[in-house]
Coordinates of C-alpha atoms and ligand atoms in Angstrom, one line a residue:
M1 CA 80.3 -81.4 -92.0
E2 CA 77.2 -79.4 -91.5
Y3 CA 77.2 -75.6 -91.9
R4 CA 75.0 -73.1 -90.2
K5 CA 74.0 -69.5 -90.7
F6 CA 76.1 -67.3 -88.5
G7 CA 73.6 -64.9 -86.9
M8 CA 72.7 -62.1 -89.3
S9 CA 76.0 -62.3 -91.1
D10 CA 76.6 -63.8 -94.5
L11 CA 78.9 -66.4 -93.0
A12 CA 78.2 -70.1 -92.7
T13 CA 80.0 -71.7 -89.7
S14 CA 80.7 -75.3 -89.3
A15 CA 78.4 -76.8 -86.7
L16 CA 81.5 -77.8 -84.8
G17 CA 84.2 -75.3 -84.0
I18 CA 87.6 -75.7 -82.4
G19 CA 88.4 -74.0 -79.1
G20 CA 91.9 -72.7 -78.6
L21 CA 92.2 -72.9 -74.8
H22 CA 94.4 -76.0 -75.0
F23 CA 96.9 -74.7 -77.5
G24 CA 100.0 -73.8 -75.6
V25 CA 98.9 -75.7 -72.5
Y26 CA 98.1 -79.4 -73.4
C27 CA 99.1 -79.0 -77.0
D28 CA 102.5 -77.8 -78.3
Q29 CA 102.9 -76.3 -81.8
A30 CA 103.1 -79.7 -83.5
R31 CA 100.0 -81.0 -81.8
T32 CA 98.1 -77.8 -82.5
T33 CA 99.0 -77.9 -86.1
E34 CA 98.0 -81.6 -86.4
I35 CA 94.6 -80.9 -84.8
I36 CA 93.9 -77.8 -86.9
H37 CA 95.0 -79.4 -90.2
N38 CA 92.8 -82.5 -89.4
A39 CA 89.9 -80.3 -88.4
I40 CA 90.1 -78.3 -91.6
G41 CA 90.3 -81.6 -93.5
K42 CA 87.0 -82.6 -91.8
G43 CA 85.3 -79.3 -92.9
I44 CA 85.7 -77.3 -89.7
N45 CA 86.0 -73.7 -90.5
F46 CA 85.7 -71.9 -87.1
I47 CA 88.5 -71.5 -84.6
D48 CA 88.0 -69.6 -81.3
T49 CA 90.7 -68.3 -79.1
A50 CA 91.7 -65.3 -76.9
P51 CA 95.0 -63.5 -76.3
M52 CA 95.3 -65.1 -72.8
Y53 CA 94.7 -68.7 -73.9
G54 CA 97.6 -71.1 -73.8
N55 CA 99.4 -68.7 -71.5
G56 CA 99.5 -66.3 -74.3
S57 CA 100.6 -68.6 -77.1
S58 CA 97.3 -70.0 -78.5
E59 CA 96.9 -67.2 -81.1
R60 CA 100.5 -67.7 -82.3
F61 CA 100.2 -71.5 -82.5
I62 CA 96.9 -71.2 -84.4
G63 CA 98.3 -68.5 -86.8
R64 CA 101.2 -70.8 -87.7
A65 CA 98.9 -73.8 -88.1
V66 CA 96.7 -71.9 -90.6
R67 CA 99.5 -70.4 -92.7
G68 CA 98.7 -71.4 -96.3
S69 CA 95.0 -72.1 -95.4
R70 CA 94.0 -68.9 -93.8
H71 CA 91.2 -68.4 -96.3
K72 CA 89.6 -71.7 -95.2
V73 CA 89.0 -70.7 -91.6
M74 CA 87.3 -68.0 -89.6
L75 CA 89.6 -66.8 -86.9
S76 CA 87.7 -65.7 -83.8
T77 CA 89.4 -64.0 -80.9
K78 CA 88.6 -61.7 -78.0
V79 CA 89.4 -58.6 -76.0
G80 CA 88.4 -57.7 -72.4
L81 CA 89.9 -60.3 -70.0
A82 CA 93.5 -60.6 -68.9
P83 CA 95.2 -63.2 -66.6
K84 CA 95.7 -62.1 -63.0
N85 CA 98.0 -63.5 -60.4
E86 CA 96.3 -63.8 -57.0
P87 CA 98.3 -63.1 -53.8
D88 CA 97.8 -66.8 -52.9
G89 CA 99.6 -67.8 -56.1
K90 CA 96.4 -68.9 -57.9
F91 CA 95.4 -67.6 -61.3
S92 CA 92.3 -65.8 -62.1
V93 CA 91.2 -63.2 -64.6
S94 CA 90.6 -59.5 -64.5
I95 CA 88.9 -57.0 -66.9
D96 CA 91.2 -55.7 -69.6
P97 CA 89.6 -52.3 -70.2
L98 CA 87.3 -52.0 -73.2
T99 CA 88.4 -48.4 -73.9
G100 CA 89.1 -47.4 -77.6
Q101 CA 92.8 -47.3 -77.1
N102 CA 93.1 -50.6 -75.3
I103 CA 90.8 -52.4 -77.8
R104 CA 93.0 -51.2 -80.7
R105 CA 96.2 -52.2 -78.9
S106 CA 94.8 -55.6 -78.2
L107 CA 93.6 -56.1 -81.7
E108 CA 96.9 -55.2 -83.2
N109 CA 98.6 -57.6 -80.9
S110 CA 96.2 -60.4 -82.0
L111 CA 96.8 -59.6 -85.7
S112 CA 100.5 -59.8 -85.2
A113 CA 100.3 -63.1 -83.1
F114 CA 98.1 -64.7 -85.8
G115 CA 100.3 -63.3 -88.6
T116 CA 97.2 -62.1 -90.5
D117 CA 95.8 -58.7 -91.4
Y118 CA 92.2 -59.4 -90.5
I119 CA 90.2 -61.2 -87.9
D120 CA 86.8 -62.8 -88.8
L121 CA 85.1 -62.4 -85.5
Y122 CA 86.2 -60.0 -82.7
Q123 CA 84.4 -60.6 -79.5
L124 CA 84.2 -58.7 -76.2
H125 CA 85.2 -61.3 -73.7
A126 CA 83.2 -59.8 -70.8
F127 CA 81.3 -56.7 -70.0
D128 CA 83.5 -53.8 -68.7
P129 CA 81.3 -51.6 -66.4
N130 CA 84.0 -48.9 -66.4
A131 CA 84.4 -48.3 -70.1
P132 CA 81.9 -46.0 -71.7
I133 CA 79.8 -48.2 -73.9
E134 CA 79.6 -45.6 -76.8
E135 CA 83.4 -45.6 -76.9
T136 CA 83.6 -49.4 -76.9
M137 CA 81.0 -49.9 -79.7
C138 CA 82.3 -46.9 -81.7
T139 CA 85.8 -48.4 -81.7
L140 CA 84.4 -51.8 -82.9
D141 CA 82.5 -50.0 -85.7
S142 CA 85.7 -48.3 -86.8
L143 CA 87.6 -51.6 -86.8
V144 CA 84.9 -53.2 -89.0
R145 CA 85.0 -50.2 -91.4
E146 CA 88.8 -50.4 -91.5
G147 CA 88.6 -54.1 -92.4
K148 CA 90.6 -55.2 -89.3
T149 CA 87.7 -57.5 -88.3
R150 CA 84.8 -58.7 -90.4
F151 CA 82.3 -59.1 -87.6
I152 CA 81.9 -58.5 -83.9
G153 CA 80.3 -60.4 -81.1
C154 CA 80.2 -60.7 -77.3
S155 CA 80.8 -63.3 -74.7
N156 CA 79.8 -63.8 -71.0
Y157 CA 77.4 -60.7 -71.2
D158 CA 74.2 -60.9 -69.3
H159 CA 70.9 -60.0 -70.8
N160 CA 71.0 -56.3 -69.8
E161 CA 74.6 -55.8 -70.7
F162 CA 73.9 -57.1 -74.2
E163 CA 70.8 -54.9 -74.6
I164 CA 72.7 -51.8 -73.6
A165 CA 75.6 -52.5 -76.0
F166 CA 73.3 -53.6 -78.9
K167 CA 71.0 -50.6 -78.6
T168 CA 73.9 -48.2 -78.5
A169 CA 75.2 -49.5 -81.8
S170 CA 71.9 -49.9 -83.5
E171 CA 70.7 -46.4 -82.6
R172 CA 73.9 -45.0 -84.2
E173 CA 73.8 -47.4 -87.1
W174 CA 77.2 -48.8 -86.1
A175 CA 78.4 -52.3 -86.8
N176 CA 76.7 -54.5 -84.2
F177 CA 77.1 -57.9 -82.6
V178 CA 76.3 -60.9 -84.8
S179 CA 77.1 -63.5 -82.1
F180 CA 76.9 -64.3 -78.5
Q181 CA 79.3 -66.8 -76.9
V182 CA 77.9 -68.5 -73.9
Q183 CA 78.5 -71.5 -71.7
Y184 CA 75.8 -74.0 -72.4
N185 CA 75.7 -77.7 -72.0
L186 CA 73.6 -80.6 -70.8
I187 CA 74.3 -79.9 -67.1
E188 CA 74.6 -76.1 -67.3
R189 CA 71.4 -74.8 -68.8
R190 CA 71.1 -71.3 -67.4
A191 CA 71.4 -69.8 -70.9
E192 CA 67.9 -71.2 -71.6
R193 CA 66.4 -68.7 -69.2
D194 CA 67.2 -65.5 -71.1
I195 CA 70.2 -65.7 -73.4
M196 CA 68.8 -68.2 -75.9
P197 CA 65.4 -66.4 -76.2
L198 CA 67.3 -63.0 -76.5
C199 CA 69.5 -64.4 -79.3
G200 CA 66.5 -65.9 -81.0
A201 CA 64.6 -62.6 -80.9
R202 CA 67.5 -60.6 -82.2
G203 CA 68.8 -63.0 -84.8
I204 CA 72.1 -63.4 -83.0
G205 CA 74.2 -66.5 -83.7
V206 CA 75.0 -68.5 -80.5
I207 CA 78.5 -69.9 -80.0
C208 CA 78.4 -72.5 -77.2
N209 CA 81.5 -73.0 -75.1
R210 CA 82.2 -75.7 -72.5
A211 CA 79.9 -78.0 -74.5
L212 CA 81.5 -81.0 -72.8
A213 CA 81.6 -79.3 -69.3
R214 CA 85.4 -79.4 -69.3
G215 CA 85.3 -83.1 -70.2
V216 CA 82.8 -84.1 -67.6
L217 CA 80.2 -84.8 -70.3
T218 CA 82.4 -87.5 -71.9
G219 CA 81.9 -90.5 -69.7
K220 CA 85.5 -90.5 -68.5
Y221 CA 84.6 -89.8 -64.9
K222 CA 82.7 -92.6 -63.0
K223 CA 81.6 -93.0 -59.5
N224 CA 84.1 -94.6 -57.2
E225 CA 86.7 -94.9 -60.0
P226 CA 90.0 -93.0 -60.1
F227 CA 90.3 -90.2 -62.7
P228 CA 92.1 -91.2 -66.0
S229 CA 95.7 -90.0 -65.5
Q230 CA 95.7 -87.7 -68.6
S231 CA 92.3 -86.1 -67.7
R232 CA 91.7 -82.5 -66.6
A233 CA 90.2 -83.7 -63.3
S234 CA 93.7 -84.9 -62.3
T235 CA 95.0 -81.4 -62.3
S236 CA 91.9 -79.2 -62.0
I237 CA 89.9 -78.4 -58.9
R238 CA 87.2 -76.9 -61.1
V239 CA 86.6 -80.1 -62.9
R240 CA 86.7 -82.1 -59.7
R241 CA 84.0 -79.7 -58.3
L242 CA 81.7 -80.8 -61.0
L243 CA 82.0 -84.4 -60.0
S244 CA 79.4 -84.4 -57.3
E245 CA 77.4 -87.5 -56.6
E246 CA 74.4 -85.9 -58.2
N247 CA 76.3 -85.0 -61.4
L248 CA 77.9 -88.4 -61.6
N249 CA 74.5 -90.1 -61.4
L250 CA 73.2 -87.9 -64.2
I251 CA 76.3 -88.4 -66.3
S252 CA 76.0 -92.1 -65.8
A253 CA 72.3 -92.1 -66.9
L254 CA 73.2 -89.9 -70.0
D255 CA 76.1 -92.2 -70.8
D256 CA 73.8 -95.2 -70.7
F257 CA 71.4 -93.3 -73.0
A258 CA 74.2 -92.7 -75.5
K259 CA 75.7 -96.2 -75.3
E260 CA 72.2 -97.8 -75.9
R261 CA 72.3 -95.9 -79.2
G262 CA 75.9 -96.9 -80.0
R263 CA 77.2 -93.4 -79.3
S264 CA 79.5 -91.7 -76.8
L265 CA 78.4 -89.3 -74.1
A266 CA 80.5 -86.6 -75.8
E267 CA 78.5 -87.2 -79.0
L268 CA 75.3 -86.9 -77.1
A269 CA 76.4 -83.6 -75.5
I270 CA 77.3 -82.1 -78.9
S271 CA 74.3 -83.4 -80.8
W272 CA 71.9 -82.2 -78.1
L273 CA 73.3 -78.7 -78.5
L274 CA 73.1 -79.0 -82.3
S275 CA 69.4 -79.8 -82.0
K276 CA 68.9 -76.1 -81.2
E277 CA 68.8 -74.2 -84.5
Q278 CA 69.9 -70.9 -83.0
I279 CA 73.2 -72.4 -82.3
S280 CA 75.7 -71.5 -85.0
T281 CA 78.6 -73.5 -83.8
V282 CA 79.5 -75.7 -80.8
L283 CA 83.1 -75.2 -79.6
V284 CA 85.0 -78.2 -78.3
G285 CA 88.4 -78.2 -76.7
V286 CA 90.2 -81.3 -78.0
R287 CA 93.7 -82.4 -77.1
D288 CA 94.3 -85.1 -79.7
L289 CA 93.0 -86.4 -83.0
E290 CA 91.0 -89.2 -81.4
Q291 CA 88.9 -86.7 -79.4
L292 CA 88.5 -84.6 -82.5
K293 CA 87.3 -87.6 -84.5
N294 CA 84.7 -88.5 -81.9
C295 CA 83.4 -84.9 -81.7
V296 CA 83.0 -84.7 -85.4
E297 CA 81.0 -87.9 -85.4
A298 CA 78.4 -86.2 -83.3
V299 CA 77.5 -83.8 -86.0
D300 CA 75.7 -86.6 -88.0
W301 CA 73.6 -87.7 -85.1
K302 CA 70.3 -86.0 -85.3
L303 CA 68.3 -86.5 -82.1
S304 CA 64.6 -87.2 -82.6
D305 CA 61.9 -85.3 -80.6
N306 CA 61.4 -88.5 -78.6
D307 CA 65.2 -88.7 -77.8
L308 CA 65.1 -85.0 -76.7
N309 CA 62.1 -85.7 -74.4
C310 CA 63.8 -88.7 -72.9
I311 CA 66.9 -86.6 -72.2
D312 CA 64.8 -83.9 -70.5
E313 CA 63.0 -86.6 -68.5
V314 CA 66.3 -88.0 -67.3
I315 CA 67.6 -84.6 -66.3
E316 CA 64.3 -83.6 -64.6
R317 CA 64.1 -86.9 -62.7
L318 CA 67.6 -86.4 -61.3
G319 CA 66.5 -82.8 -60.4
L320 CA 69.6 -81.0 -61.8
T321 CA 68.4 -78.6 -64.4
G322 CA 70.2 -75.2 -64.1
K323 CA 71.6 -76.0 -60.7
V324 CA 75.2 -76.3 -61.6
K325 CA 77.1 -73.2 -60.3
E326 CA 80.6 -72.4 -61.3
N327 CA 82.6 -69.4 -62.4
P328 CA 81.9 -68.9 -66.1
E329 CA 85.4 -67.9 -67.0
V330 CA 88.4 -69.3 -65.2
F331 CA 91.0 -70.6 -67.5
F332 CA 93.9 -71.6 -65.4
E333 CA 93.0 -74.8 -63.8
S334 CA 95.9 -76.3 -62.0
Ligands
NAP1 N1 84.2 -67.1 -73.9 C1 84.6 -67.7 -72.8 O1 84.5 -67.1 -71.8 C2 85.0 -69.1 -72.8 C3 85.1 -69.9 -71.6 C4 85.5 -71.2 -71.7 C5 85.8 -71.8 -72.9 N2 85.7 -71.0 -74.0 C6 86.0 -71.6 -75.3 O2 85.4 -73.0 -75.4 C7 86.4 -73.9 -75.7 C8 86.2 -75.2 -75.1 O3 86.3 -75.1 -73.7 P1 86.9 -76.2 -72.7 O4 88.0 -77.0 -73.4 O5 87.2 -75.7 -71.4 O6 85.6 -77.2 -72.5 P2 85.0 -78.4 -73.2 O7 85.0 -78.3 -74.7 O8 83.7 -78.6 -72.5 O9 85.9 -79.7 -72.7 C9 87.0 -80.1 -73.3 C10 87.6 -81.3 -72.6 O10 86.7 -82.4 -73.0 C11 87.5 -83.6 -73.2 N3 87.2 -84.1 -74.5 C12 87.0 -83.4 -75.6 N4 86.6 -84.2 -76.6 C13 86.5 -85.4 -76.1 C14 86.1 -86.7 -76.6 N5 85.7 -86.8 -77.9 N6 86.1 -87.8 -75.8 C15 86.5 -87.6 -74.5 N7 86.9 -86.5 -74.0 C16 86.9 -85.4 -74.8 C17 88.9 -83.2 -73.0 O11 89.2 -83.5 -71.6 P3 90.6 -84.1 -71.1 O12 91.6 -82.9 -71.3 O13 90.4 -84.4 -69.7 O14 90.9 -85.3 -72.0 C18 88.9 -81.7 -73.1 O15 89.9 -81.1 -72.4 C19 87.7 -73.2 -75.3 O16 88.8 -73.7 -76.0 C20 87.4 -71.8 -75.7 O17 87.6 -71.5 -77.0 C21 85.3 -69.7 -74.0

């Protein structure tokens, strides 16, 4: 496993991190434990989750899985989004207020769900326009001083939201963000416009989520072929929305590129992200050991400058850069 500097912190994160969205949905406790033990065995030391993942059970499953090896992993969770039932029966998310009292309540719940007395990285899941930013950042500072969390970060912020929060903390010499979690992958490159340059300028570690575009960047979906029965497309409209003719053409071209080099498209998607040095860890959502093994294999594949240029050419030729539009944070897919 390769390890990377985690922003301005003194931590080194494994280049590949485990996303906890599936734990409690596709993975029961036994499968979660199996994946996490195997991941730790392969040198993975970063696990990301949120109180709402796995219909509320992801933190609990992860906590049980790391009992006895807590010191080997960085537990990263979030506050700021809550599941919401829409009148039409569909699920979506709403802001869970980033007030001092609510942050503290949520953090205590996370500690208890994990069965630990500290979190390694506590992230603001989304910007809350209604919570006073001084209150939010001051509370995070207190939590760091109290040892409840070692570091803090943000997720799904835009450039301005990040600057407001970062400036508030730095002017008061409070604990500040060390990381920025963002959706970034071969077909969703909006982060390149401002988030990546911002993180580079501020020395912020980037945590990439949706590295495989919810499984679309794995080669399992092909034009005019039915979805594999166990795949997310079979239950998720959001995955199916990504399967436009243009995207499938691009995916097929990238799949060919990977296969010509004896690799999978999932490996290409991960190694392409890892070619960017600002990225501290690439999160993957795996539902079994085979997927995990393949994702880990990607870490050893160092793409050459020539490879990177060829990939850009393929993407530009198919005219798709930055055009994929989807809601950045919708967890409940069926
Ligand atoms: N901060 C945020 O707002 C936010 C938002 C989204 C996600 N996240 C984080 O990012 C993590 C990953 O998100 P995600 O699971 O939605 O997206 P993802 O990592 O892009 O996609 C995961 C899917 O890819 C497929 N897959 C994984 N490895 C594979 C392999 N080696 N070969 C073939 N298929 C493979 C699986 O699809 P099948 O299930 O179809 O087999 C899996 O469900 C989450 O767990 C969470 O921690 C954070």
